[in-house]
Short mmCIF file of C-alpha atoms in Angstrom, two decimals:
data_model
loop_
_atom_site.label_atom_id
_atom_site.label_comp_id
_atom_site.label_asym_id
_atom_site.label_seq_id
_atom_site.Cartn_x
_atom_site.Cartn_y
_atom_site.Cartn_z
CA UNK K 48 -14.30 3.34 14.00
CA UNK K 49 -12.13 1.36 16.42
CA UNK K 50 -8.70 2.96 15.99
CA UNK K 51 -8.89 5.65 18.66
CA UNK K 52 -10.75 3.41 21.12
CA UNK K 53 -8.19 0.63 20.79
CA UNK K 54 -5.24 2.97 21.19
CA UNK K 55 -6.85 4.75 24.16
CA UNK K 56 -5.90 1.77 26.33
CA UNK K 57 -2.31 3.01 26.29
CA UNK K 58 -1.60 6.01 28.50
CA UNK K 59 1.53 6.91 26.54
CA UNK K 60 -0.68 7.81 23.58
CA UNK K 61 -2.95 10.16 25.54
CA UNK K 62 -1.83 13.53 24.19
CA UNK K 63 -1.37 12.22 20.65
CA UNK K 64 -4.90 10.78 20.68
CA UNK K 65 -6.28 14.05 22.03
CA UNK K 66 -4.70 15.98 19.15
CA UNK K 67 -5.91 13.41 16.60
CA UNK K 68 -9.47 13.58 17.95
CA UNK K 69 -9.41 17.38 17.81
CA UNK K 70 -8.40 17.35 14.15
CA UNK K 71 -11.05 14.78 13.29
CA UNK K 72 -13.58 17.44 14.27
CA UNK K 73 -11.67 20.40 12.86
CA UNK K 74 -11.00 18.88 9.43
CA UNK K 75 -14.01 16.52 9.31
CA UNK K 76 -11.81 13.41 9.24
CA UNK K 77 -12.80 9.79 9.76
CA UNK K 78 -11.01 8.65 12.96
CA UNK K 79 -8.92 5.88 11.43
CA UNK K 80 -5.23 5.51 12.29
CA UNK K 81 -4.42 2.20 10.60
CA UNK K 82 -6.40 -0.22 8.44
CA UNK K 83 -5.54 -3.19 10.67
CA UNK K 84 -7.58 -1.65 13.49
CA UNK K 85 -10.75 -1.52 11.35
CA UNK K 86 -12.69 -4.73 10.64
CA UNK K 87 -14.89 -3.08 8.01
CA UNK K 88 -11.95 -1.88 5.94
CA UNK K 89 -10.27 -5.30 6.16
CA UNK K 90 -13.49 -7.06 5.16
CA UNK K 91 -14.09 -4.79 2.17
CA UNK K 92 -10.51 -5.10 0.90
CA UNK K 93 -10.58 -8.90 1.18
CA UNK K 94 -14.01 -9.11 -0.48
CA UNK K 95 -12.83 -6.96 -3.41
CA UNK K 96 -9.59 -8.87 -3.94
CA UNK K 97 -10.93 -12.38 -3.35
CA UNK K 98 -12.12 -13.18 -6.91
CA UNK K 99 -9.01 -11.60 -8.42
CA UNK K 100 -6.16 -13.03 -6.35
CA UNK K 101 -7.64 -16.16 -4.76
CA UNK K 102 -5.79 -18.48 -7.14
CA UNK K 103 -2.52 -16.63 -6.62
CA UNK K 104 -2.94 -16.97 -2.88
CA UNK K 105 -3.62 -20.69 -3.13
CA UNK K 106 -0.41 -21.10 -5.13
CA UNK K 107 1.82 -18.91 -2.94
CA UNK K 108 0.11 -19.06 0.47
CA UNK K 109 3.36 -20.13 2.13
CA UNK K 110 5.37 -17.17 0.83
CA UNK K 111 3.97 -13.66 1.35
CA UNK K 112 6.65 -11.99 -0.80
CA UNK K 113 5.93 -14.21 -3.79
CA UNK K 114 2.19 -13.79 -3.32
CA UNK K 115 2.46 -9.99 -3.41
CA UNK K 116 4.93 -9.98 -6.30
CA UNK K 117 2.78 -12.22 -8.48
CA UNK K 118 -0.47 -10.50 -7.48
CA UNK K 119 0.90 -7.09 -8.42
CA UNK K 120 1.97 -8.49 -11.78
CA UNK K 121 -1.41 -10.15 -12.37
CA UNK K 122 -3.25 -6.94 -11.40
CA UNK K 123 -0.92 -4.93 -13.66
CA UNK K 124 0.17 -2.68 -10.77
CA UNK K 125 3.58 -1.11 -11.21
CA UNK K 126 5.94 -0.92 -8.25
CA UNK K 127 6.88 2.56 -7.02
CA UNK K 128 10.08 3.93 -8.48
CA UNK K 129 11.19 6.00 -5.49
CA UNK K 130 14.31 6.07 -3.39
CA UNK K 131 13.50 5.37 0.25
CA UNK K 132 14.96 6.91 3.40
CA UNK K 133 14.40 4.16 6.02
CA UNK K 134 14.82 6.30 9.15
CA UNK K 135 12.85 9.46 10.08
CA UNK K 136 12.16 12.74 8.31
CA UNK K 137 10.87 15.52 10.58
CA UNK K 138 9.54 18.76 9.01
CA UNK K 139 11.24 21.83 10.49
CA UNK K 140 10.21 24.64 8.13
CA UNK K 141 7.29 27.02 8.64
CA UNK K 142 5.38 25.32 5.82
CA UNK K 143 5.73 21.81 4.44
CA UNK K 144 3.58 20.32 1.70
CA UNK K 145 3.50 16.53 1.55
CA UNK K 146 2.00 13.84 -0.67
CA UNK K 147 1.03 10.68 1.22
CA UNK K 148 1.83 7.48 -0.66
CA UNK K 149 1.79 4.47 1.65
CA UNK K 150 0.10 4.17 5.08
CA UNK K 151 0.94 0.53 5.72
CA UNK K 152 3.33 1.68 8.46
CA UNK K 153 3.15 4.13 11.35
CA UNK K 154 4.46 6.69 10.59
CA UNK K 155 3.34 6.55 6.94
CA UNK K 156 5.52 7.11 3.88
CA UNK K 157 5.25 10.37 1.95
CA UNK K 158 6.92 12.56 -0.65
CA UNK K 159 7.91 16.08 0.40
CA UNK K 160 6.45 18.30 -2.31
CA UNK K 161 7.85 21.46 -0.77
CA UNK K 162 9.66 22.09 2.47
CA UNK K 163 12.63 21.48 4.75
CA UNK K 164 13.08 18.40 6.95
CA UNK K 165 15.67 16.92 9.26
CA UNK K 166 16.86 13.41 8.55
CA UNK K 167 17.11 11.73 11.96
CA UNK K 168 17.86 8.35 13.48
CA UNK K 169 15.27 8.75 16.25
CA UNK K 170 11.80 10.21 16.70
CA UNK K 171 11.41 12.95 19.34
CA UNK K 172 9.03 14.22 21.98
CA UNK K 173 9.44 17.89 21.03
CA UNK K 174 11.35 20.04 18.58
CA UNK K 175 13.42 21.45 21.43
CA UNK K 176 14.40 17.91 22.45
CA UNK K 177 15.47 17.25 18.87
CA UNK K 178 17.63 20.39 18.78
CA UNK K 179 19.14 19.52 22.15
CA UNK K 180 20.15 16.08 20.87
CA UNK K 181 21.73 17.66 17.80
CA UNK K 182 23.64 20.18 19.92
CA UNK K 183 24.96 17.41 22.17
CA UNK K 184 25.99 15.36 19.12
CA UNK K 185 23.59 12.54 20.00
CA UNK K 186 21.75 12.86 16.69
CA UNK K 187 22.50 13.41 13.03
CA UNK K 188 22.80 16.95 11.71
CA UNK K 189 21.31 16.60 8.23
CA UNK K 190 18.89 19.21 6.89
CA UNK K 191 17.29 18.63 3.49
CA UNK K 192 15.17 20.94 1.36
CA UNK K 193 12.79 19.21 -1.03
CA UNK K 194 10.89 20.31 -4.08
CA UNK K 195 8.45 18.03 -5.94
CA UNK K 196 9.69 15.06 -3.94
CA UNK K 197 13.34 15.58 -4.93
CA UNK K 198 16.30 16.94 -2.98
CA UNK K 199 16.77 20.61 -3.84
CA UNK K 200 19.58 21.40 -1.37
CA UNK K 201 21.03 20.05 1.86
CA UNK K 202 23.39 20.61 4.77
CA UNK K 203 25.13 17.48 6.06
CA UNK K 204 27.26 18.36 9.08
CA UNK K 205 27.15 15.02 10.89
CA UNK K 206 26.15 11.54 9.76
CA UNK K 207 27.22 8.87 12.27
CA UNK K 208 24.11 6.88 13.29
CA UNK K 209 22.33 6.23 10.00
CA UNK K 210 23.77 4.41 7.00
CA UNK K 211 26.07 6.96 5.34
CA UNK K 212 25.88 5.20 1.97
CA UNK K 213 22.08 5.39 1.96
CA UNK K 214 22.16 9.07 2.89
CA UNK K 215 24.79 9.85 0.22
CA UNK K 216 22.78 8.09 -2.47
CA UNK K 217 19.65 10.05 -1.58
CA UNK K 218 21.34 13.44 -1.30
CA UNK K 219 23.15 13.05 -4.62
CA UNK K 220 20.19 11.66 -6.54
CA UNK K 221 17.70 13.43 -8.79
CA UNK K 222 15.00 10.85 -8.05
CA UNK K 223 11.97 11.28 -5.84
CA UNK K 224 12.53 10.24 -2.23
CA UNK K 225 9.97 8.49 -0.05
CA UNK K 226 10.35 9.28 3.66
CA UNK K 227 8.82 8.15 6.94
CA UNK K 228 7.02 11.38 7.79
CA UNK K 229 7.45 11.81 11.54
CA UNK K 230 6.24 14.48 13.96
CA UNK K 231 6.90 15.11 17.67
CA UNK K 232 4.92 13.18 20.29
CA UNK K 233 1.75 15.30 20.53
CA UNK K 234 1.30 15.13 16.74
CA UNK K 235 2.78 11.67 16.20
CA UNK K 236 -0.50 10.09 15.01
CA UNK K 237 -1.45 12.95 12.68
CA UNK K 238 0.44 11.73 9.58
CA UNK K 239 -1.29 8.33 9.88
CA UNK K 240 -4.70 9.92 10.45
CA UNK K 241 -4.27 12.28 7.51
CA UNK K 242 -2.92 9.57 5.20
CA UNK K 243 -5.97 7.39 5.93
CA UNK K 244 -8.23 10.28 4.89
CA UNK K 245 -6.68 11.06 1.50
CA UNK K 246 -6.32 9.22 -1.80
CA UNK K 247 -2.73 7.95 -2.18
CA UNK K 248 -0.62 9.75 -4.81
CA UNK K 249 -3.47 12.20 -5.52
CA UNK K 250 -3.22 14.35 -2.40
CA UNK K 251 -1.46 17.39 -1.01
CA UNK K 252 -1.41 18.19 2.71
CA UNK K 253 -0.01 21.38 4.25
CA UNK K 254 1.79 21.22 7.60
CA UNK K 255 2.33 24.61 9.24
CA UNK K 256 4.83 24.97 12.09
CA UNK K 257 5.08 27.73 14.71
CA UNK K 258 7.70 26.85 17.34
CA UNK K 259 6.34 23.65 18.96
CA UNK K 260 2.85 23.99 17.48
CA UNK K 261 1.68 22.40 14.25
CA UNK K 262 -1.42 22.84 12.11
CA UNK K 263 -2.73 20.87 9.13
CA UNK K 264 -4.78 21.45 6.00
CA UNK K 265 -5.77 19.03 3.25
CA UNK K 266 -5.27 20.92 0.00
CA UNK K 267 -6.13 18.14 -2.43
CA UNK K 268 -7.33 14.55 -2.42
CA UNK K 269 -9.61 14.35 0.63
CA UNK K 270 -11.48 11.04 0.62
CA UNK K 271 -15.13 10.41 1.38
CA UNK K 272 -16.04 8.03 4.19
CA UNK K 273 -17.25 5.47 1.66
CA UNK K 274 -13.88 5.54 -0.08
CA UNK K 275 -12.00 5.10 3.20
CA UNK K 276 -14.11 2.11 4.24
CA UNK K 277 -13.66 0.50 0.80
CA UNK K 278 -9.90 0.78 1.16
CA UNK K 279 -9.41 3.42 -1.53
CA UNK K 280 -6.96 5.33 0.67
CA UNK K 281 -4.61 2.34 0.90
CA UNK K 282 -1.54 1.68 -1.22
CA UNK K 283 -2.10 -1.21 -3.71
CA UNK K 284 0.66 -3.27 -2.11
CA UNK K 285 -0.83 -2.71 1.35
CA UNK K 286 -4.19 -4.05 0.17
CA UNK K 287 -2.46 -7.27 -0.84
CA UNK K 288 -0.69 -7.42 2.52
CA UNK K 289 -4.07 -7.09 4.23
CA UNK K 290 -5.52 -9.86 2.08
CA UNK K 291 -2.62 -12.22 2.79
CA UNK K 292 -2.51 -11.49 6.51
CA UNK K 293 -6.26 -11.95 6.84
CA UNK K 294 -6.27 -15.26 4.98
CA UNK K 295 -3.29 -16.53 6.96
CA UNK K 296 -4.71 -15.19 10.25
CA UNK K 297 -1.73 -12.89 10.68
CA UNK K 298 -3.56 -9.73 11.80
CA UNK K 299 -2.99 -9.34 15.55
CA UNK K 300 -4.48 -5.95 16.35
CA UNK K 301 -3.45 -5.77 20.00
CA UNK K 302 0.17 -6.52 19.18
CA UNK K 303 0.21 -3.77 16.55
CA UNK K 304 -1.32 -1.29 19.01
CA UNK K 305 1.10 -2.30 21.75
CA UNK K 306 4.07 -1.93 19.39
CA UNK K 307 2.93 1.59 18.47
CA UNK K 308 2.49 2.55 22.12
CA UNK K 309 6.03 1.43 22.95
CA UNK K 310 7.53 3.11 19.90
CA UNK K 311 6.08 6.58 20.40
CA UNK K 312 8.69 9.19 21.47
CA UNK K 313 8.38 10.37 25.07
#
């Protein structure tokens, strides 16, 4: 696996990589952070899709959006019917149960099956840094309790940095909400690592919080190494993105790694 080795070039990721490596051993996880860092996963996804979407690619090779749209239709894959919070959701309760859906981004997208999160505009180094920013009015003050992916209750004291209309729509809806599941710096890579080790939609992962410390347990949906390398832990849309980017030579691993290193909260 190349993920951890590639990211180890960036000193800003040191502690996060240390935590990720520790949990690979503790939970018997395959050390994969993102599919674009792994040649074997890319190769297997492309090989599987090639006979099925080759003609679609040849027709829409100059438009990625149209390629994905028509490929999903041809493969009879339905688009997700979730609302999406485009900023950050940081678990703050003692126990949070999540269902990972889409690991095409870092952090990955998930449903909150049970738990309380903060909706934030920024990611943070520590929980205490987050609370300090809220106290000094430099961050939103929106706390949301979820149950089965839907908003159960909320407290919205300040909403000045994120799109208020988006937040209002989510808080007033009875639909399931997809969030960018984000954790403080030391644990920042854990959602991506965990999401690459579980079957999308079919998993449940427990996040336990004690002050600044977090712990993790896969309750359901843990994938075998063979499934991970075949791409079975990837969202259907992401597989098509991989195929298109590979065929169009758009996978630039170092740029992706560098972008992650610069984005991580310090």
